[in-house]
Coordinates of C-alpha atoms and ligand atoms in Angstrom, one line a residue:
M1 CA -17.7 -25.6 -33.7
T2 CA -15.4 -25.6 -36.7
L3 CA -13.7 -22.7 -35.1
S4 CA -13.0 -24.4 -31.7
L5 CA -11.5 -27.5 -34.1
G6 CA -9.1 -24.9 -35.7
H7 CA -8.0 -23.5 -32.2
V8 CA -7.9 -27.3 -31.1
A9 CA -5.6 -28.6 -34.0
R10 CA -3.4 -25.5 -33.8
L11 CA -3.0 -26.3 -30.3
G12 CA -2.2 -29.7 -30.5
R13 CA 0.8 -28.6 -33.1
A14 CA 2.3 -26.4 -30.2
G15 CA 2.1 -29.4 -27.9
T16 CA 3.6 -31.5 -30.2
V17 CA 6.4 -29.0 -30.8
F18 CA 6.6 -28.4 -26.9
A19 CA 7.2 -32.4 -26.3
R20 CA 9.6 -33.1 -29.2
E21 CA 11.6 -30.3 -28.4
G22 CA 11.6 -31.5 -24.3
V23 CA 10.2 -28.7 -22.8
L24 CA 7.6 -30.8 -21.2
A25 CA 10.2 -32.8 -19.4
L26 CA 10.5 -29.3 -17.5
I27 CA 7.2 -29.3 -15.8
D28 CA 7.1 -30.6 -12.3
P29 CA 4.0 -33.4 -12.4
R30 CA 3.7 -33.9 -8.7
P31 CA 1.0 -31.2 -8.5
L32 CA -0.9 -32.2 -11.6
P33 CA -3.9 -34.4 -11.1
P34 CA -3.6 -38.1 -12.1
A35 CA -5.3 -37.7 -15.6
M36 CA -3.1 -35.0 -16.7
R37 CA 0.3 -36.7 -15.0
L38 CA -0.6 -39.4 -17.6
A39 CA -1.3 -37.6 -20.8
L40 CA 2.3 -35.7 -19.8
R41 CA 3.9 -39.0 -19.5
V42 CA 2.4 -39.9 -23.0
A43 CA 3.3 -36.7 -24.7
R44 CA 6.9 -37.2 -23.2
L45 CA 6.8 -40.5 -25.6
I46 CA 7.8 -38.4 -28.7
E47 CA 10.6 -36.1 -26.9
R48 CA 13.4 -35.8 -28.8
P49 CA 16.8 -37.0 -26.6
T50 CA 18.4 -33.9 -25.8
G51 CA 21.5 -32.6 -23.5
A52 CA 20.2 -28.8 -23.8
G53 CA 19.3 -27.0 -20.8
A54 CA 15.6 -25.4 -20.2
A55 CA 16.5 -22.2 -22.1
V56 CA 17.6 -23.9 -25.4
R57 CA 15.0 -26.3 -25.3
L58 CA 12.4 -23.3 -24.7
S59 CA 13.6 -21.4 -27.5
A60 CA 14.2 -24.1 -30.0
A61 CA 10.5 -24.9 -29.2
L62 CA 9.3 -21.0 -29.3
T63 CA 11.4 -20.1 -32.7
Q64 CA 10.1 -23.3 -34.5
L65 CA 6.3 -22.3 -33.3
G66 CA 7.0 -18.9 -35.0
P67 CA 6.7 -15.0 -34.4
T68 CA 3.8 -15.2 -32.1
Y69 CA 5.3 -17.5 -29.9
V70 CA 8.5 -15.9 -29.9
K71 CA 7.0 -12.8 -28.7
L72 CA 5.1 -14.6 -26.1
G73 CA 8.3 -16.1 -24.7
Q74 CA 9.8 -12.5 -24.8
F75 CA 6.4 -11.3 -22.8
L76 CA 6.4 -13.8 -20.1
A77 CA 10.0 -13.5 -19.6
T78 CA 9.3 -9.6 -18.7
R79 CA 6.6 -11.5 -16.1
P80 CA 8.3 -13.4 -13.5
D81 CA 5.1 -12.9 -11.5
V82 CA 3.4 -15.0 -13.4
V83 CA 5.7 -17.8 -14.3
G84 CA 8.0 -17.6 -12.0
V85 CA 11.7 -16.3 -11.7
A86 CA 13.4 -19.6 -13.1
L87 CA 11.4 -19.8 -16.2
A88 CA 11.6 -15.8 -17.0
R89 CA 15.4 -16.6 -16.7
D90 CA 15.1 -19.5 -19.1
L91 CA 13.4 -16.9 -21.3
E92 CA 15.3 -14.0 -21.0
S93 CA 17.9 -15.4 -23.6
L94 CA 15.2 -16.2 -26.3
Q95 CA 16.5 -14.1 -29.2
D96 CA 14.2 -12.5 -31.6
K97 CA 16.1 -13.7 -34.6
M98 CA 14.4 -14.8 -38.5
V99 CA 15.2 -15.5 -41.5
P100 CA 14.6 -12.3 -43.6
F101 CA 11.5 -12.3 -46.0
P102 CA 12.9 -12.0 -49.7
Q103 CA 14.0 -8.6 -51.3
A104 CA 11.1 -8.6 -54.1
E105 CA 8.6 -8.7 -51.2
A106 CA 10.4 -6.5 -49.2
E107 CA 10.1 -3.7 -52.1
S108 CA 6.8 -4.4 -53.3
A109 CA 5.8 -4.0 -49.3
V110 CA 7.5 -0.5 -49.6
A111 CA 6.0 0.3 -52.7
A112 CA 2.3 -0.6 -51.2
A113 CA 2.9 1.4 -48.2
L114 CA 4.3 4.8 -49.7
G115 CA 2.0 4.6 -53.2
R116 CA 5.3 5.0 -55.0
P117 CA 7.7 2.6 -56.7
V118 CA 10.7 1.7 -54.8
R119 CA 13.1 3.4 -57.8
A120 CA 11.1 6.3 -57.1
V121 CA 11.5 6.6 -53.4
F122 CA 14.8 5.8 -52.6
A123 CA 17.9 6.4 -55.0
S124 CA 19.3 2.7 -53.6
F125 CA 17.6 0.1 -51.5
G126 CA 19.4 -2.8 -50.3
P127 CA 19.2 -6.2 -48.5
A128 CA 18.0 -6.6 -45.1
V129 CA 21.0 -6.1 -42.7
A130 CA 18.6 -7.4 -39.8
A131 CA 15.6 -9.6 -39.4
A132 CA 13.0 -10.8 -36.3
S133 CA 9.4 -11.5 -36.1
I134 CA 7.7 -8.1 -36.3
A135 CA 9.8 -6.7 -38.7
Q136 CA 13.3 -6.3 -41.0
V137 CA 15.7 -3.3 -41.6
H138 CA 17.1 -2.5 -45.1
R139 CA 19.6 0.0 -45.5
A140 CA 18.8 2.2 -48.4
E141 CA 19.6 5.8 -49.8
I142 CA 17.7 9.1 -50.4
A143 CA 18.8 11.6 -53.1
T144 CA 19.1 15.0 -51.6
A145 CA 20.1 18.4 -52.7
Q146 CA 23.6 17.9 -50.7
G147 CA 23.8 13.8 -52.3
R148 CA 22.6 10.5 -51.1
L149 CA 21.5 10.2 -47.5
P150 CA 21.9 7.0 -46.1
V151 CA 18.4 5.7 -44.2
A152 CA 17.0 3.0 -42.3
V153 CA 13.8 1.8 -43.5
K154 CA 12.2 -0.7 -40.7
L155 CA 9.5 -2.9 -42.4
L156 CA 6.3 -4.8 -41.3
R157 CA 6.5 -8.6 -42.1
P158 CA 4.1 -9.1 -44.8
G159 CA 0.8 -11.2 -43.4
I160 CA 2.7 -10.8 -39.9
E161 CA -1.0 -9.0 -38.4
R162 CA -3.3 -11.7 -39.6
R163 CA -0.9 -14.5 -38.6
F164 CA -0.7 -12.8 -35.1
R165 CA -4.2 -12.6 -35.0
A166 CA -5.1 -16.1 -35.6
D167 CA -2.3 -17.4 -32.9
L168 CA -3.4 -15.0 -30.3
D169 CA -7.2 -16.0 -30.7
T170 CA -5.9 -19.7 -30.3
L171 CA -4.2 -18.6 -27.0
D172 CA -7.5 -16.8 -25.6
F173 CA -9.3 -20.1 -26.5
A174 CA -7.0 -21.9 -24.5
A175 CA -6.5 -19.4 -21.5
R176 CA -10.3 -18.9 -21.2
R177 CA -10.5 -23.1 -21.2
A178 CA -7.8 -22.9 -18.6
E179 CA -9.5 -20.5 -16.4
R180 CA -12.6 -22.2 -16.6
H181 CA -11.0 -25.8 -15.4
S182 CA -8.9 -24.0 -13.0
A183 CA -8.3 -22.4 -10.0
E184 CA -4.1 -21.5 -10.8
A185 CA -5.1 -20.4 -14.1
R186 CA -7.6 -17.9 -12.7
R187 CA -4.9 -17.0 -10.3
L188 CA -2.4 -16.0 -13.3
R189 CA -5.2 -14.1 -15.1
M190 CA -4.3 -15.9 -18.2
V191 CA -6.8 -14.2 -20.5
E192 CA -5.6 -11.0 -19.2
A193 CA -2.2 -11.9 -19.7
V194 CA -3.1 -12.8 -23.5
D195 CA -5.0 -9.8 -24.0
T196 CA -1.8 -7.5 -22.8
L197 CA 0.3 -9.1 -25.0
R198 CA -2.5 -8.7 -28.1
R199 CA -2.2 -4.7 -27.1
S200 CA 1.4 -4.7 -26.9
V201 CA 2.2 -6.2 -29.7
A202 CA -0.7 -3.9 -31.7
I203 CA 1.8 -1.2 -30.8
E204 CA 4.7 -2.5 -31.9
M205 CA 3.2 -3.2 -35.0
D206 CA 1.9 0.4 -35.8
F207 CA 5.6 2.4 -36.6
R208 CA 3.8 5.6 -36.7
L209 CA 3.9 4.7 -33.1
E210 CA 7.2 4.1 -32.8
A211 CA 8.0 7.2 -35.0
A212 CA 6.3 8.9 -32.5
A213 CA 7.8 8.1 -29.1
I214 CA 11.3 8.5 -31.0
S215 CA 10.4 12.0 -31.9
E216 CA 9.1 12.5 -28.3
M217 CA 12.0 11.2 -26.8
A218 CA 14.5 13.3 -29.1
E219 CA 12.5 16.4 -27.4
N220 CA 13.1 15.5 -23.9
T221 CA 16.8 14.4 -24.2
R222 CA 17.5 17.6 -26.5
D223 CA 20.0 18.4 -23.7
D224 CA 21.3 15.7 -23.0
T225 CA 25.3 15.0 -23.5
K226 CA 25.8 11.7 -23.8
F227 CA 22.5 10.1 -25.4
R228 CA 20.7 10.7 -29.0
V229 CA 18.1 9.1 -31.4
P230 CA 17.8 9.1 -35.2
A231 CA 16.1 11.5 -37.0
V232 CA 12.5 10.3 -38.2
D233 CA 11.6 11.0 -41.9
W234 CA 8.0 11.2 -41.5
D235 CA 7.4 11.6 -45.3
L236 CA 8.8 7.8 -45.6
T237 CA 6.7 6.6 -42.8
A238 CA 3.2 4.8 -42.5
K239 CA 1.8 2.1 -40.1
D240 CA 4.1 -0.6 -41.6
V241 CA 7.1 1.3 -42.7
L242 CA 9.6 3.7 -40.5
T243 CA 12.4 5.6 -42.3
L244 CA 15.2 6.8 -39.9
E245 CA 18.4 8.3 -40.1
W246 CA 20.9 5.7 -40.8
V247 CA 23.0 5.2 -37.2
D248 CA 26.6 5.2 -38.3
G249 CA 27.9 4.0 -35.0
T250 CA 30.0 0.6 -33.7
P251 CA 26.9 -1.6 -32.4
L252 CA 27.1 -1.7 -28.4
S253 CA 27.1 -5.3 -28.7
D254 CA 30.4 -5.6 -30.8
R255 CA 32.5 -5.4 -27.7
A256 CA 35.8 -5.8 -29.4
A257 CA 34.9 -3.4 -31.9
L258 CA 34.1 -1.2 -28.9
E259 CA 37.5 -1.7 -27.5
A260 CA 39.5 -1.8 -30.8
K261 CA 38.5 1.7 -31.6
G262 CA 39.6 3.3 -27.9
F263 CA 36.0 3.6 -26.2
D264 CA 36.3 3.9 -22.4
L265 CA 33.8 1.0 -21.7
T266 CA 33.7 2.1 -17.6
R267 CA 32.4 5.6 -19.1
L268 CA 29.8 3.7 -21.4
A269 CA 28.6 1.5 -18.5
R270 CA 27.6 4.9 -16.5
A271 CA 26.4 6.7 -19.4
L272 CA 23.8 3.4 -20.1
M273 CA 22.7 3.5 -16.4
Q274 CA 22.4 7.1 -16.3
S275 CA 20.5 7.7 -19.2
F276 CA 18.1 5.2 -18.1
L277 CA 18.0 6.8 -14.8
R278 CA 17.5 10.1 -15.9
H279 CA 14.8 9.5 -18.5
A280 CA 12.8 7.4 -16.1
M281 CA 12.9 10.0 -13.4
R282 CA 12.9 13.4 -15.3
D283 CA 11.0 12.1 -18.3
G284 CA 8.9 9.3 -17.3
F285 CA 9.3 8.2 -20.7
F286 CA 11.9 5.5 -20.8
H287 CA 13.2 2.9 -23.7
A288 CA 12.3 -0.5 -22.4
D289 CA 13.9 -2.7 -24.5
M290 CA 17.6 -1.9 -23.5
H291 CA 19.6 -4.4 -24.7
P292 CA 22.9 -4.4 -26.1
G293 CA 21.6 -5.0 -29.9
N294 CA 19.5 -2.0 -29.8
F295 CA 22.2 0.8 -29.1
F296 CA 25.4 2.1 -31.1
V297 CA 28.1 4.5 -29.9
D298 CA 28.9 7.4 -32.4
D299 CA 32.5 8.3 -32.8
H300 CA 32.0 11.4 -30.0
G301 CA 31.3 8.5 -27.6
R302 CA 27.4 9.4 -27.2
L303 CA 24.9 6.5 -27.2
I304 CA 22.4 6.1 -29.9
A305 CA 19.1 4.2 -29.0
V306 CA 16.8 3.0 -32.0
D307 CA 13.8 0.4 -31.5
F308 CA 11.4 2.0 -29.8
G309 CA 8.3 -0.2 -30.0
I310 CA 8.3 -1.0 -26.4
M311 CA 8.5 2.3 -23.9
G312 CA 7.8 3.1 -20.3
R313 CA 5.8 5.4 -18.9
L314 CA 5.9 6.8 -15.3
G315 CA 3.6 9.1 -13.4
P316 CA 4.4 11.9 -11.5
K317 CA 3.8 9.9 -8.5
E318 CA 6.0 6.8 -9.5
R319 CA 9.0 9.3 -10.7
R320 CA 9.3 10.9 -7.0
F321 CA 8.5 7.6 -5.6
L322 CA 11.6 6.1 -7.7
A323 CA 13.9 9.0 -7.2
E324 CA 12.9 8.8 -3.2
I325 CA 13.5 5.1 -3.0
L326 CA 17.2 5.5 -4.6
H327 CA 17.6 8.4 -2.4
G328 CA 16.6 6.9 0.2
F329 CA 19.0 3.8 -0.1
I330 CA 22.2 5.8 -1.0
T331 CA 21.4 8.1 2.1
R332 CA 20.6 5.0 4.2
N333 CA 17.5 7.1 5.0
Y334 CA 15.1 3.9 5.9
H335 CA 12.3 5.8 7.3
R336 CA 12.0 7.9 4.6
T337 CA 12.1 5.4 2.0
A338 CA 9.3 3.9 4.1
E339 CA 7.3 7.3 3.9
V340 CA 7.5 7.4 0.3
H341 CA 5.7 3.8 0.1
F342 CA 2.5 5.2 2.3
E343 CA 2.4 8.8 0.3
A344 CA 2.5 7.1 -2.9
G345 CA -0.5 5.0 -1.6
Y346 CA 1.2 2.1 -2.9
V347 CA 0.7 0.4 1.5
P348 CA -2.3 0.5 2.7
P349 CA -2.5 3.2 5.6
Q350 CA -3.1 0.5 8.2
H351 CA 0.3 -0.6 8.4
S352 CA 2.6 1.3 10.0
V353 CA 5.6 3.2 8.7
E354 CA 8.2 2.1 11.3
S355 CA 7.7 -1.6 10.6
F356 CA 7.4 -1.0 7.3
A357 CA 10.8 0.9 7.5
Q358 CA 12.3 -2.1 9.2
A359 CA 11.6 -4.1 6.9
I360 CA 13.6 -1.6 4.4
R361 CA 16.3 -1.9 6.7
A362 CA 16.8 -5.5 6.3
I363 CA 17.1 -5.1 2.7
G364 CA 19.2 -1.9 2.4
E365 CA 21.6 -2.3 5.5
P366 CA 22.9 -5.7 4.3
I367 CA 23.5 -4.2 0.6
H368 CA 25.8 -1.5 2.5
N369 CA 28.3 -3.3 3.8
R370 CA 28.9 -5.3 0.8
P371 CA 31.4 -4.1 -1.7
A372 CA 30.2 -2.0 -4.9
E373 CA 30.4 -4.6 -7.3
D374 CA 28.0 -7.3 -5.3
I375 CA 25.4 -4.5 -5.0
S376 CA 22.3 -5.0 -7.7
M377 CA 20.2 -2.3 -7.8
A378 CA 18.0 -4.5 -10.0
K379 CA 17.9 -7.4 -7.3
L380 CA 17.2 -4.4 -4.4
L381 CA 14.1 -3.2 -6.4
T382 CA 12.7 -6.9 -6.7
L383 CA 13.6 -7.5 -3.4
L384 CA 12.0 -3.7 -2.0
F385 CA 8.6 -5.2 -4.3
E386 CA 8.6 -8.8 -2.9
V387 CA 8.7 -6.8 0.6
T388 CA 6.1 -4.6 0.0
G389 CA 3.8 -7.6 -1.3
L390 CA 4.0 -8.9 2.7
F391 CA 2.2 -5.5 3.3
D392 CA -0.5 -6.0 0.8
M393 CA 0.7 -3.3 -1.3
R394 CA 0.1 -5.1 -5.3
T395 CA 3.2 -4.0 -7.3
R396 CA 1.4 -1.3 -10.5
P397 CA 2.9 -2.6 -13.7
E398 CA 4.4 0.3 -14.5
L399 CA 6.8 -0.4 -11.6
L400 CA 7.5 -3.9 -12.8
L401 CA 8.4 -2.7 -16.7
L402 CA 10.8 -0.2 -14.8
Q403 CA 12.5 -2.9 -12.7
K404 CA 12.7 -5.3 -15.4
T405 CA 14.3 -3.0 -17.8
M406 CA 16.8 -1.9 -14.7
V407 CA 17.9 -5.8 -14.6
V408 CA 18.7 -5.3 -18.3
V409 CA 20.5 -2.3 -18.0
E410 CA 22.5 -3.7 -14.8
G411 CA 23.3 -6.7 -16.7
V412 CA 24.7 -4.7 -19.9
A413 CA 26.4 -1.9 -18.0
R414 CA 28.0 -4.6 -15.4
S415 CA 29.1 -6.5 -18.2
F416 CA 31.2 -3.4 -19.4
D417 CA 32.4 -2.9 -15.9
P418 CA 32.0 -5.5 -13.4
K419 CA 32.9 -3.5 -10.7
L420 CA 30.5 -0.8 -11.7
D421 CA 29.5 0.9 -8.3
M422 CA 25.7 1.5 -8.9
W423 CA 25.3 3.8 -5.9
A424 CA 27.8 6.1 -7.1
T425 CA 26.6 6.3 -10.9
A426 CA 22.9 6.7 -9.8
E427 CA 24.1 9.8 -6.9
P428 CA 24.4 12.3 -9.6
V429 CA 21.1 11.6 -11.6
V430 CA 19.2 11.2 -8.1
R431 CA 20.5 14.5 -6.7
E432 CA 19.6 16.4 -9.9
W433 CA 16.2 15.0 -9.9
I434 CA 15.9 16.1 -6.0
E435 CA 17.5 19.3 -6.6
R436 CA 15.4 20.3 -9.4
N437 CA 12.1 18.7 -7.8
L438 CA 12.1 19.4 -4.3
G439 CA 14.8 22.1 -4.4
P440 CA 14.2 25.0 -1.5
A441 CA 10.9 23.1 -0.8
G442 CA 12.7 19.9 0.0
R443 CA 15.0 21.6 2.2
L444 CA 12.0 23.2 3.8
E445 CA 10.7 20.1 4.2
D446 CA 13.9 18.4 5.7
A447 CA 14.0 21.2 8.4
T448 CA 10.4 20.6 9.7
E449 CA 11.1 17.2 9.9
G450 CA 14.4 17.8 12.0
A451 CA 12.1 20.2 14.4
I452 CA 9.5 17.7 14.9
E453 CA 12.6 15.3 15.6
L454 CA 13.4 17.3 18.1
G455 CA 10.3 17.9 19.6
K456 CA 9.7 14.1 20.1
T457 CA 13.0 13.8 21.6
L458 CA 12.9 16.5 24.3
A459 CA 9.0 14.9 25.1
G460 CA 10.3 11.7 25.4
L461 CA 12.9 12.5 28.2
P462 CA 13.8 10.8 29.9
A463 CA 15.5 9.2 27.0
L464 CA 15.3 5.6 28.6
L465 CA 11.6 6.0 28.8
G466 CA 10.9 7.5 25.7
R467 CA 13.1 4.2 24.0
A468 CA 10.7 1.7 25.7
A469 CA 7.6 3.5 25.1
H470 CA 8.2 3.7 21.5
L471 CA 9.3 0.1 21.8
A472 CA 6.6 -0.8 23.3
E473 CA 4.3 1.4 20.7
Q474 CA 6.1 -0.5 17.7
L475 CA 5.4 -3.9 19.3
D476 CA 1.9 -3.4 19.5
I477 CA 1.6 -2.0 16.0
I478 CA 3.3 -4.9 14.9
T479 CA 1.5 -7.4 16.3
R480 CA -1.5 -5.3 15.4
N481 CA -1.0 -5.4 11.7
G482 CA 0.5 -9.0 12.2
L483 CA 3.1 -8.7 10.8
V484 CA 5.5 -11.3 12.0
L485 CA 4.7 -14.1 10.6
A486 CA 1.6 -13.6 10.3
P487 CA -0.2 -16.2 8.1
E488 CA -0.5 -13.5 5.3
T489 CA 3.2 -13.5 5.2
V490 CA 3.4 -16.7 5.8
A491 CA 1.2 -17.3 2.8
A492 CA 3.2 -14.6 0.8
I493 CA 6.5 -16.7 1.5
G494 CA 4.4 -20.0 0.4
A495 CA 3.3 -18.1 -2.7
A496 CA 7.0 -17.4 -3.9
E497 CA 7.9 -20.9 -3.2
A498 CA 4.8 -22.2 -5.2
R499 CA 6.5 -20.0 -8.1
R500 CA 9.3 -22.1 -7.4
N501 CA 11.3 -18.9 -6.7
R502 CA 13.8 -19.8 -4.5
W503 CA 16.4 -17.0 -4.1
M504 CA 13.4 -15.0 -3.4
T505 CA 11.8 -17.2 -1.0
A506 CA 15.0 -17.7 1.0
A507 CA 15.3 -13.7 1.0
L508 CA 11.9 -13.5 2.1
W509 CA 12.4 -16.1 4.9
V510 CA 15.6 -14.1 5.9
I511 CA 13.9 -10.6 6.6
A512 CA 10.7 -12.1 8.0
A513 CA 13.3 -13.4 10.3
A514 CA 15.4 -10.2 10.8
V515 CA 12.2 -8.4 11.4
A516 CA 11.2 -10.7 13.8
W517 CA 14.5 -10.7 15.7
F518 CA 14.4 -7.1 15.7
V519 CA 11.5 -7.1 17.5
W520 CA 12.5 -9.6 19.8
M521 CA 15.9 -8.0 20.6
G522 CA 13.5 -4.6 21.4
Y523 CA 11.0 -6.5 24.0
R524 CA 14.2 -7.7 25.5
A525 CA 16.0 -4.5 26.1
M526 CA 12.6 -3.3 27.9
Ligands
ADP1 N1 18.5 3.7 -37.6 C1 19.5 2.9 -37.6 N2 20.6 3.0 -38.3 C2 21.4 1.9 -38.2 N3 20.6 0.2 -38.1 C3 19.7 0.2 -37.6 C4 19.0 1.5 -37.1 N4 17.4 1.4 -36.8 C5 17.6 -0.2 -36.6 N5 18.8 -0.6 -37.4 C6 19.5 -2.2 -37.2 O1 18.4 -3.2 -37.4 C7 18.4 -3.9 -36.2 C8 16.7 -4.2 -35.9 O2 15.9 -3.3 -36.2 P1 14.8 -2.7 -34.7 O3 14.7 -1.4 -34.6 O4 16.0 -3.1 -33.3 O5 14.2 -3.8 -35.0 P2 13.3 -4.7 -33.6 O6 12.1 -4.8 -33.3 O7 13.1 -6.0 -35.0 O8 14.6 -5.7 -33.1 C9 18.8 -3.1 -35.1 O9 19.5 -3.7 -34.0 C10 20.0 -2.5 -36.0 O10 21.0 -3.2 -35.9
MG2 MG1 15.8 -4.2 -31.7

């Protein structure tokens, strides 16, 4: 009982901050039961007058509530499937910046973690250069036979684990109550979301894991010419201290400095995008927090990444899926792209490859007629996942992280070169993958496919009859699967709408209409 009182008190505080900062004003009261609507109106009485937009109000409130809520906000920004696209976008701008904890505390934390006084370990130990909700980073020096070597020391915020545990217990308490009383909360699987956050934060708070991620990526990228990672000093690394080679480069976030040093921004944009795609496709292991604050450019123009707390992994199946999807869109082979979804088992087999290919064509073709700078690979992936939803496909979490990272990478790349051609940028990486993995075997597959096609064409003669038969078959399949505005389709569109996802809803309607139109045209042609 006292325990839940503690939770209720903490939730009350969170509610008060949300109300005061005007976050509650962002809630649409119409779908709420009358009692909740009244509560909302009462709570809004303490609202501070503000002309600020949603993003600003949200980040003011979350920053005031502390590290756990900032992390929660960042986590929800990666889950548009849960909070809707609009809110996810507002949360994206949330900056994880905090006041550094005092130098004395930092030094005693290092001493406690390494079992030796700071003076015994480091030749110098400077003030914090950056501070965020989980950690802060200091520049220090170690004495070596060759002289002093600068290092970066990342320190866990003292007491942060206890604080996270308390806050997450409260959020879990709230999520469980909500799921007990509300179907919407159950649909959003709130308890599970809190649990996921808890696990990802636990990983981020163990710096031995971050060190291991850096070391794994160092091995993967040993031969990459445009990308590298700092070396780990394992002797000076523990659960709450991470010591790395000091990266002496120009921050990717400092555009003026990059320009002043004469770096070719277009090449940097390409290198960033290609590194990301290569790591995802070739290694199945990618940096999943690719905002410019986490990258430096060295004097050779190489990208150096820091901050390996959040990493993405793709299994062989997902890597192949990504490569073939991009290959399919680049070469406009929609049938192949559709097949990949079935081969990967992402779309239940009762659906037809042809109708799925048609839906994918409806995404791909309009894009190919647009100028390069209008094409967004991230949007394409997003759209693809929404369409696959129409075919009962559930988006896999690892692909969601990939897509989310793609949005960030593309945003950064475009900020450097607004005219960046995503296809031309991706093509060499995709080709590299196809050649390495499908090589002669891939070509063999193509040849067999060609033979089958030829056989089909011959068997289907006379041509007209063949075409009619094909269309009839397709129509049959489509209606059997209930693709064209079947209840499922409408429900999917409705669900997207409910999430106030206007852009996506419009796109889905356009695709549904396009598919219907294709079928109707096919019907008339018979
Ligand atoms: N090896 C390094 N060399 C130089 N600066 C670093 C290094 N590692 C981190 N930093 C600086 O510290 C900041 C915060 O480190 P980061 O690992 O990104 O922590 P957080 O997880 O809190 O974002 C980075 O944005 C960068 O400016
Ligand atoms: Mg960072």
